[in-house]
């Protein structure tokens, strides 16, 4: 790859070609929203979230910043800011990953396999560990009220 800006353009085009609805925030290619559907076979199935993505100048050598714009009830997502606690994105990012990986692998894995032992939302983590059924009902209740339209 010749430069980070070319890689950014390529990854963004690849994401758009993968049937994701992408909305640019400004004229540059560094900030945008992506519509993300909850993964099948999870309490988040049927949900639709707007994800804010910010690509740093050093992308792909530095990880993108990812956050949920509309509310999601999850142990590893801060309920107020929408920040995502995702090790692969935050600590183990590699230039081998791209934006499609974020939306087809990393975020679905986060929703399918929450980690209540490393929470950003302590209440969700505690409920998940104490009563998984009640946690899933709460997720489904939040999901219905927080769809992107």
CSV table of C-alpha atoms in Angstrom, one decimal, residues 4 11 16 19 30 42 46 69 83-84 105 136 138 144:
chain,number,residue,atom,x,y,z
A,4,UNK,CA,-2.4,5.6,4.6
A,11,UNK,CA,-11.1,0.4,2.9
A,16,UNK,CA,-19.6,0.7,0.8
A,19,UNK,CA,-23.8,-3.3,1.3
A,30,UNK,CA,-12.0,10.3,8.2
A,42,UNK,CA,-28.3,-13.1,19.6
A,46,UNK,CA,-33.4,-7.4,14.5
A,69,UNK,CA,-24.7,6.6,18.4
A,83,UNK,CA,-17.8,4.0,23.4
A,84,UNK,CA,-16.9,0.4,22.7
A,105,UNK,CA,-16.3,-9.8,12.5
A,136,UNK,CA,-31.6,-10.7,27.3
A,138,UNK,CA,-33.6,-5.9,28.8
A,144,UNK,CA,-37.0,-2.1,20.2
